[in-house]
Amino acid sequence: MAYPSKFTPLADKEVLLKNYKGKRLQELPTPSFIIDRNVFRKNSDKMLHNSSKLNAEFRAHVKTHKSTEGTLLQLGSGSLKTDKVVVSTLMEAWNLVPLVEKGLISDILFSLPVVKSRLDELADLSTKVPKLRLMLDSPEQLDILTAYNNSNSRNQKWSIFVKINMGTDRAGLLNDSEILNKVLKRALNDEEVKKNVEIYGFYCHAGHSYSADSENKAKRVLIDEISHANKAAKAALKVDPSLTNLQLSVGATPTAHASEILSQEELENSLGGKLAGILELHAGNYPCCDLQQVATGCVSYEDVSSKVIAEVISTYPDRGSKSPGEQLVNAGVIALAREFGPLPGHGRILEPRQYNNWIVGRISQEHGILTPLDESKDTTFIPLGTQVSITPQHSCITAASYPWYFVVDGSDEVVDIWVPWRGW
């Protein structure tokens, strides 16, 4: 079958290592995407610890880095590890199959609601992955899955998470809605549907938690996420009391971070009792982090493992509204993404430290305009040719533009190169 993943070329890691391993950051071309493996590993281990403390399972979303090396760090080792992941593209899923074959991954969730045109590919993938999960948020999708199995003589049931909308209106069904009730009744009572589809659990993503500005506020949103998933599970149990081990998958990076300050006792008191299923945390941005995560108050700049290196290439004295003027770097939309967040700018310069009052204030395709963050500071121009390190607003979108990442390990020396699975 002609799947896109078979025709999407990836950079040759071994050739890249021969050319760049051992080089210092100052020797690298700009713009480039940099990951500090030491910080990435620390962030990954901390999230596994958080879920263990809450007596929850953990599902690692690999969409930020889309790489084998990053996935291995997210899976953990020793007593703190997981074999469950989330993917945003089938390109990611196919490239995880080697880790499935090694016994490191057994459970993959494709995070988009049912995509009819990709069911042949998903059916094929389900023969390679012990547990393949799909997302569902429409009764029509039950018909699509059932019809596919019947027309292709497929006997394997589709395992689904029902997506719950927490009010952010990106995807999902609202609790207490007629349409959610219809999905549950058809999935659990319709014999034809039941032969082809089974509900594995309920999935919540609090995208609005990115607007939190403290860990306590993010914790309150986490409790709300769990409450929404729990309510949906209770509704399913009313339809079919024989259901067991429903998975309650909740999380966004801010709420998953905040799980470290949520106790099981506080959770049960907030919900008024025990959960109607098995709690599972999921998150994706957390190994890298970015300005948006710093703004939540759940992490600090020291917890950000990713950055873009760029070069100052022009200076414009007295231009703009703040002294001393503006400067130009060779990192625009394609290198940084056109993202905004609670912290100003499309990115902030953190290194060299004496220039961290500069932000990427405006942006076009290949141009980033540096503007002063705070005019009250004694801001000086950065000499032309200076390499600067920029923390982006959203590392997921930023990373997607790079064909490979330069990896360091607590220093400025390249120790590895990760080649992401770009495409669909």
Coordinates of C-alpha atoms in Angstrom, one line a residue:
M1 CA 0.0 0.0 0.0
A2 CA 1.3 3.5 -0.9
Y3 CA 1.4 5.1 2.5
P4 CA 2.9 8.7 2.8
S5 CA 5.5 7.4 5.3
K6 CA 7.0 5.2 2.7
F7 CA 7.8 8.2 0.4
T8 CA 8.8 10.8 2.9
P9 CA 12.6 11.2 2.9
L10 CA 14.5 11.7 6.2
A11 CA 18.0 13.1 6.7
D12 CA 20.8 10.6 7.1
K13 CA 21.8 10.6 10.7
E14 CA 25.1 8.9 10.2
V15 CA 26.2 11.4 7.5
L16 CA 25.2 14.3 9.8
L17 CA 27.1 12.9 12.7
K18 CA 30.3 12.6 10.6
N19 CA 30.0 16.3 9.7
Y20 CA 28.8 17.8 13.0
K21 CA 29.4 15.6 16.0
G22 CA 32.0 17.3 18.3
K23 CA 31.4 20.7 16.9
R24 CA 30.6 23.7 19.2
L25 CA 27.4 25.6 18.8
Q26 CA 29.4 28.6 17.5
E27 CA 30.5 26.5 14.6
L28 CA 26.9 25.4 13.5
P29 CA 24.9 27.0 10.7
T30 CA 22.1 29.3 11.8
P31 CA 19.2 29.0 12.3
S32 CA 19.3 25.6 13.9
F33 CA 17.3 23.8 16.6
I34 CA 19.1 22.7 19.7
I35 CA 18.1 20.2 22.4
D36 CA 19.9 19.8 25.7
R37 CA 19.5 16.0 26.2
N38 CA 20.3 16.3 29.9
V39 CA 17.4 18.7 30.6
F40 CA 15.1 16.7 28.2
R41 CA 15.9 13.5 30.2
K42 CA 15.3 15.3 33.6
N43 CA 11.9 16.6 32.4
S44 CA 10.9 13.2 31.1
D45 CA 11.8 11.4 34.3
K46 CA 10.0 14.0 36.4
M47 CA 6.8 13.5 34.5
L48 CA 7.0 9.7 35.1
H49 CA 7.6 10.4 38.8
N50 CA 4.6 12.8 38.9
S51 CA 2.2 10.1 37.5
S52 CA 3.6 7.5 39.8
K53 CA 3.0 9.7 42.8
L54 CA -0.6 10.2 41.8
N55 CA -1.0 6.4 41.2
A56 CA -1.7 7.1 37.6
E57 CA -0.4 5.5 34.4
F58 CA 1.4 7.7 31.9
R59 CA 1.0 8.0 28.1
A60 CA 3.8 10.0 26.4
H61 CA 2.9 12.2 23.5
V62 CA 5.8 12.2 21.0
K63 CA 4.5 14.9 18.7
T64 CA 7.0 17.7 19.8
H65 CA 10.2 16.0 18.9
K66 CA 9.0 13.1 16.7
S67 CA 12.2 11.1 17.1
T68 CA 13.3 7.7 18.3
E69 CA 15.9 9.1 20.7
G70 CA 13.4 11.5 22.4
T71 CA 10.8 8.8 22.6
L72 CA 13.2 6.4 24.4
L73 CA 13.8 9.1 27.0
Q74 CA 10.1 9.7 27.5
L75 CA 9.5 6.0 28.0
G76 CA 11.9 6.0 30.9
S77 CA 13.8 3.2 32.5
G78 CA 14.0 1.1 35.6
S79 CA 10.9 1.2 37.8
L80 CA 9.7 4.5 36.3
K81 CA 8.7 3.8 32.7
T82 CA 5.7 3.5 30.3
D83 CA 5.0 1.5 27.2
K84 CA 2.1 3.8 26.1
V85 CA 2.4 6.7 23.6
V86 CA 0.3 9.2 21.7
V87 CA 1.0 10.2 18.1
S88 CA -0.4 13.1 16.0
T89 CA 0.6 11.6 12.6
L90 CA 0.8 8.2 11.2
M91 CA 4.4 9.0 10.1
E92 CA 5.1 9.0 13.9
A93 CA 3.3 5.7 14.4
W94 CA 5.1 3.8 11.6
N95 CA 8.5 5.0 12.9
L96 CA 7.7 3.7 16.3
V97 CA 7.1 0.2 15.1
P98 CA 10.8 -0.8 15.6
L99 CA 10.3 0.1 19.3
V100 CA 7.2 -2.0 19.4
E101 CA 9.1 -4.9 17.9
K102 CA 11.7 -4.5 20.7
G103 CA 8.9 -4.7 23.3
L104 CA 9.4 -1.1 24.5
I105 CA 6.0 0.1 23.2
S106 CA 2.7 -1.9 23.3
D107 CA 0.0 0.8 23.1
I108 CA -0.3 3.6 20.5
L109 CA -3.1 6.2 20.4
F110 CA -3.6 8.1 17.2
S111 CA -4.9 11.4 18.6
L112 CA -7.1 12.7 15.8
P113 CA -10.8 11.7 15.5
V114 CA -11.4 9.0 13.0
V115 CA -9.9 9.8 9.6
K116 CA -11.8 7.7 7.0
S117 CA -9.2 8.0 4.3
R118 CA -6.5 6.5 6.5
L119 CA -8.4 3.5 7.7
D120 CA -6.6 1.1 5.4
E121 CA -3.3 2.3 6.9
L122 CA -4.6 2.2 10.5
A123 CA -5.9 -1.4 9.9
D124 CA -2.5 -2.4 8.6
L125 CA -0.8 -0.6 11.6
S126 CA -3.1 -2.5 14.0
T127 CA -1.4 -5.8 12.9
K128 CA 2.0 -4.4 13.9
V129 CA 1.0 -2.8 17.3
P130 CA -0.5 -5.0 20.1
K131 CA -2.9 -2.2 21.1
L132 CA -3.8 0.5 18.6
R133 CA -6.3 3.1 19.9
L134 CA -8.3 5.6 17.9
M135 CA -10.1 8.8 19.0
L136 CA -13.8 9.2 18.4
D137 CA -16.2 12.2 18.9
S138 CA -19.2 11.5 16.6
P139 CA -21.8 8.8 16.2
E140 CA -21.2 8.8 12.4
Q141 CA -17.6 7.7 13.2
L142 CA -19.1 4.5 14.7
D143 CA -20.8 3.9 11.4
I144 CA -17.6 4.5 9.4
L145 CA -15.6 2.1 11.6
T146 CA -18.3 -0.6 11.5
A147 CA -18.8 -0.2 7.7
Y148 CA -15.0 -0.5 7.1
N149 CA -14.7 -3.8 9.1
N150 CA -17.7 -5.2 7.3
S151 CA -16.6 -4.3 3.8
N152 CA -13.1 -5.6 4.5
S153 CA -14.0 -8.7 6.4
R154 CA -11.9 -7.3 9.3
N155 CA -12.6 -9.2 12.6
Q156 CA -10.5 -7.1 14.9
K157 CA -12.5 -4.5 17.0
W158 CA -11.4 -0.9 16.9
S159 CA -10.4 0.3 20.4
I160 CA -11.4 3.8 21.0
F161 CA -11.1 6.7 23.4
V162 CA -14.2 9.0 23.4
K163 CA -12.9 12.6 23.3
I164 CA -14.6 14.9 25.8
N165 CA -14.8 18.6 25.1
M166 CA -14.0 20.7 28.2
G167 CA -15.3 23.9 26.6
T168 CA -12.3 24.8 24.4
D169 CA -14.2 23.6 21.3
R170 CA -11.2 22.1 19.5
A171 CA -12.7 18.6 19.4
G172 CA -14.7 16.3 21.5
L173 CA -18.2 15.9 22.9
L174 CA -19.7 17.8 25.9
N175 CA -20.8 15.9 29.0
D176 CA -24.5 15.6 29.4
S177 CA -25.1 16.3 25.7
E178 CA -27.5 14.4 23.6
I179 CA -24.8 13.5 21.1
L180 CA -22.5 12.0 23.8
N181 CA -25.5 10.0 25.1
K182 CA -26.1 8.8 21.5
V183 CA -22.5 7.7 21.1
L184 CA -22.6 5.8 24.3
K185 CA -25.9 4.1 23.6
R186 CA -24.9 3.0 20.1
A187 CA -21.4 1.9 21.1
L188 CA -22.6 -0.1 24.1
N189 CA -26.0 -1.3 23.0
D190 CA -26.0 -1.7 19.2
E191 CA -25.0 -5.3 18.5
E192 CA -23.6 -4.5 15.1
V193 CA -21.4 -1.7 16.4
K194 CA -20.4 -3.7 19.4
K195 CA -19.0 -6.4 17.1
N196 CA -16.6 -3.8 15.6
V197 CA -15.9 -1.1 18.2
E198 CA -15.2 -1.1 21.9
I199 CA -14.8 1.8 24.2
Y200 CA -11.5 1.8 25.9
G201 CA -11.8 5.1 27.8
F202 CA -12.3 8.8 27.8
Y203 CA -9.8 11.5 26.9
C204 CA -9.6 15.1 28.0
H205 CA -7.1 17.8 27.0
A206 CA -7.3 21.1 28.8
G207 CA -5.8 23.4 26.2
H208 CA -6.9 26.4 28.1
S209 CA -4.5 25.4 30.9
Y210 CA -1.8 27.2 28.9
S211 CA -3.3 30.4 30.2
A212 CA -2.6 29.5 33.8
D213 CA 0.0 31.6 35.6
S214 CA 0.7 29.4 38.6
E215 CA 1.0 25.7 39.4
N216 CA -2.1 26.0 41.7
K217 CA -4.2 27.3 38.9
A218 CA -3.0 24.5 36.6
K219 CA -3.8 22.0 39.4
R220 CA -7.4 23.2 39.5
V221 CA -7.7 22.7 35.8
L222 CA -6.2 19.2 36.2
I223 CA -8.9 18.3 38.7
D224 CA -11.5 19.7 36.2
E225 CA -10.0 17.4 33.5
I226 CA -10.2 14.4 35.7
S227 CA -13.8 15.4 36.8
H228 CA -14.9 15.6 33.1
A229 CA -13.4 12.2 32.2
N230 CA -14.8 10.6 35.4
K231 CA -18.3 12.0 34.6
A232 CA -18.2 10.6 31.1
A233 CA -17.1 7.2 32.5
K234 CA -20.0 7.2 35.0
A235 CA -22.4 8.0 32.1
A236 CA -21.0 5.0 30.2
L237 CA -21.5 2.7 33.3
K238 CA -25.1 3.7 33.5
V239 CA -25.6 2.4 30.0
D240 CA -23.5 -0.7 30.6
P241 CA -22.7 -1.5 34.3
S242 CA -20.6 -4.4 33.2
L243 CA -17.8 -2.2 31.9
T244 CA -14.5 -2.5 33.7
N245 CA -11.2 -0.7 33.7
L246 CA -12.3 2.3 31.7
Q247 CA -9.3 4.5 31.1
L248 CA -9.5 8.1 32.1
S249 CA -6.8 9.8 30.1
V250 CA -6.2 13.5 31.1
G251 CA -3.5 16.0 30.6
A252 CA -1.9 19.0 29.0
T253 CA 1.7 19.8 29.8
P254 CA 0.7 22.5 32.5
T255 CA -1.8 20.2 34.2
A256 CA 0.5 17.2 34.0
H257 CA 3.2 19.4 35.6
A258 CA 0.8 20.4 38.3
S259 CA 0.1 16.7 39.2
E260 CA 3.1 16.9 41.4
I261 CA 1.2 19.0 43.9
L262 CA -2.1 17.0 43.7
S263 CA -2.5 14.2 46.3
Q264 CA -4.9 11.3 45.9
E265 CA -6.7 12.4 49.0
E266 CA -7.3 15.9 47.6
L267 CA -8.4 14.5 44.3
E268 CA -11.0 12.1 45.9
N269 CA -12.2 15.0 48.1
S270 CA -12.7 17.2 45.1
L271 CA -14.5 14.5 43.2
G272 CA -16.6 13.3 46.1
G273 CA -15.4 9.8 45.9
K274 CA -13.2 7.3 44.0
L275 CA -12.7 7.3 40.3
A276 CA -14.9 5.3 37.9
G277 CA -11.9 4.1 36.0
I278 CA -8.1 4.0 35.8
L279 CA -6.4 7.3 35.8
E280 CA -3.9 8.0 33.0
L281 CA -1.9 11.2 32.5
H282 CA -0.8 12.3 29.0
A283 CA 1.4 15.2 27.9
G284 CA 3.7 16.1 25.0
N285 CA 5.5 19.4 25.3
Y286 CA 7.0 18.8 28.7
P287 CA 10.4 17.3 27.7
C288 CA 11.2 20.5 25.7
C289 CA 9.1 23.3 27.2
D290 CA 9.1 26.9 25.9
L291 CA 8.0 30.4 26.8
Q292 CA 4.4 29.3 27.0
Q293 CA 5.3 26.8 29.7
V294 CA 7.4 29.3 31.6
A295 CA 4.4 31.6 31.6
T296 CA 2.3 29.0 33.4
G297 CA 4.5 29.2 36.4
C298 CA 5.0 25.4 36.4
V299 CA 8.5 25.5 35.0
S300 CA 11.5 27.9 34.9
Y301 CA 13.8 28.9 32.1
E302 CA 16.2 26.3 33.4
D303 CA 13.7 23.6 32.5
V304 CA 13.5 24.5 28.9
S305 CA 15.6 22.0 26.9
S306 CA 15.1 23.4 23.4
K307 CA 16.2 26.6 21.7
V308 CA 16.9 28.1 18.3
I309 CA 20.3 29.6 17.6
A310 CA 20.3 32.5 15.1
E311 CA 22.7 35.3 14.1
V312 CA 22.3 39.0 14.4
I313 CA 22.7 40.3 10.9
S314 CA 21.6 44.0 10.9
T315 CA 21.0 47.0 13.2
Y316 CA 18.5 49.9 12.9
P317 CA 19.3 52.7 15.4
D318 CA 16.4 54.7 16.7
R319 CA 13.9 52.6 14.8
G320 CA 10.8 51.5 16.7
S321 CA 9.2 52.7 19.9
K322 CA 11.9 51.7 22.4
S323 CA 15.6 52.8 22.7
P324 CA 18.1 52.0 21.3
G325 CA 16.2 50.7 18.2
E326 CA 15.8 47.4 16.5
Q327 CA 18.0 44.6 15.1
L328 CA 17.5 41.7 12.7
V329 CA 18.2 38.0 13.1
N330 CA 18.0 35.2 10.5
A331 CA 15.1 33.4 12.2
G332 CA 11.6 34.3 11.1
V333 CA 8.3 32.4 10.9
I334 CA 9.9 29.3 9.3
A335 CA 12.5 29.1 12.1
L336 CA 10.4 30.2 15.1
A337 CA 6.7 29.9 14.2
R338 CA 4.2 32.8 14.4
E339 CA 3.1 32.0 18.0
F340 CA 2.1 34.3 20.8
G341 CA 1.8 33.7 24.5
P342 CA 1.4 35.5 27.8
L343 CA 5.1 36.4 27.7
P344 CA 5.8 39.0 25.0
G345 CA 7.4 38.3 21.6
H346 CA 7.8 35.3 19.4
G347 CA 10.9 34.3 21.3
R348 CA 13.3 35.7 23.9
I349 CA 17.1 35.8 23.8
L350 CA 18.6 34.1 26.8
E351 CA 22.2 33.8 25.6
P352 CA 24.5 35.7 25.6
R353 CA 23.0 36.7 29.0
Q354 CA 23.9 40.4 28.7
Y355 CA 21.4 40.6 25.8
N356 CA 18.4 38.9 27.4
N357 CA 16.4 42.2 27.3
W358 CA 15.9 41.5 23.6
I359 CA 12.9 39.7 22.3
V360 CA 11.8 38.7 18.8
G361 CA 9.1 41.4 18.7
R362 CA 8.0 41.1 15.0
I363 CA 8.4 38.4 12.5
S364 CA 8.1 37.6 8.8
Q365 CA 9.1 34.5 6.8
E366 CA 12.9 34.5 7.2
H367 CA 13.3 37.7 9.3
G368 CA 13.0 38.2 13.0
I369 CA 13.0 41.7 14.3
L370 CA 14.6 42.1 17.7
T371 CA 13.0 44.8 20.0
P372 CA 13.8 45.7 23.6
L373 CA 11.6 44.0 26.2
D374 CA 12.0 46.7 28.8
E375 CA 13.0 50.2 27.9
S376 CA 14.0 51.0 31.5
K377 CA 17.0 48.8 31.2
D378 CA 20.3 49.9 29.8
T379 CA 20.0 47.9 26.5
T380 CA 22.9 47.8 24.1
F381 CA 23.0 46.6 20.6
I382 CA 24.3 43.1 19.9
P383 CA 27.4 43.1 17.6
L384 CA 26.7 41.9 14.1
G385 CA 27.7 38.3 13.6
T386 CA 26.8 37.4 17.2
Q387 CA 25.1 34.0 17.6
V388 CA 22.1 34.3 20.0
S389 CA 20.0 31.6 21.6
I390 CA 16.3 32.1 21.4
T391 CA 13.7 30.4 23.5
P392 CA 10.6 30.0 21.3
Q393 CA 7.0 30.5 22.3
H394 CA 5.9 27.0 21.3
S395 CA 8.6 24.4 20.8
C396 CA 6.2 21.9 19.1
I397 CA 5.6 24.2 16.2
T398 CA 9.2 25.5 16.1
A399 CA 10.7 22.0 16.0
A400 CA 8.4 21.0 13.1
S401 CA 10.4 23.2 10.7
Y402 CA 13.8 21.6 11.2
P403 CA 15.0 18.5 9.3
W404 CA 17.3 17.6 12.2
Y405 CA 18.1 18.7 15.7
F406 CA 21.6 19.3 17.2
V407 CA 21.8 17.6 20.6
V408 CA 24.1 18.8 23.4
D409 CA 24.4 17.4 26.9
G410 CA 24.9 20.2 29.4
S411 CA 27.6 21.8 27.3
D412 CA 28.0 23.6 23.9
E413 CA 29.3 20.5 22.1
V414 CA 27.2 18.5 19.7
V415 CA 27.0 14.9 21.1
D416 CA 24.2 13.6 18.9
I417 CA 21.8 14.5 16.1
W418 CA 18.1 13.5 16.2
V419 CA 16.2 13.2 12.8
P420 CA 12.5 13.9 13.3
W421 CA 9.7 12.1 11.4
R422 CA 8.4 14.9 9.4
G423 CA 5.2 14.5 7.3
W424 CA 2.0 12.7 7.7

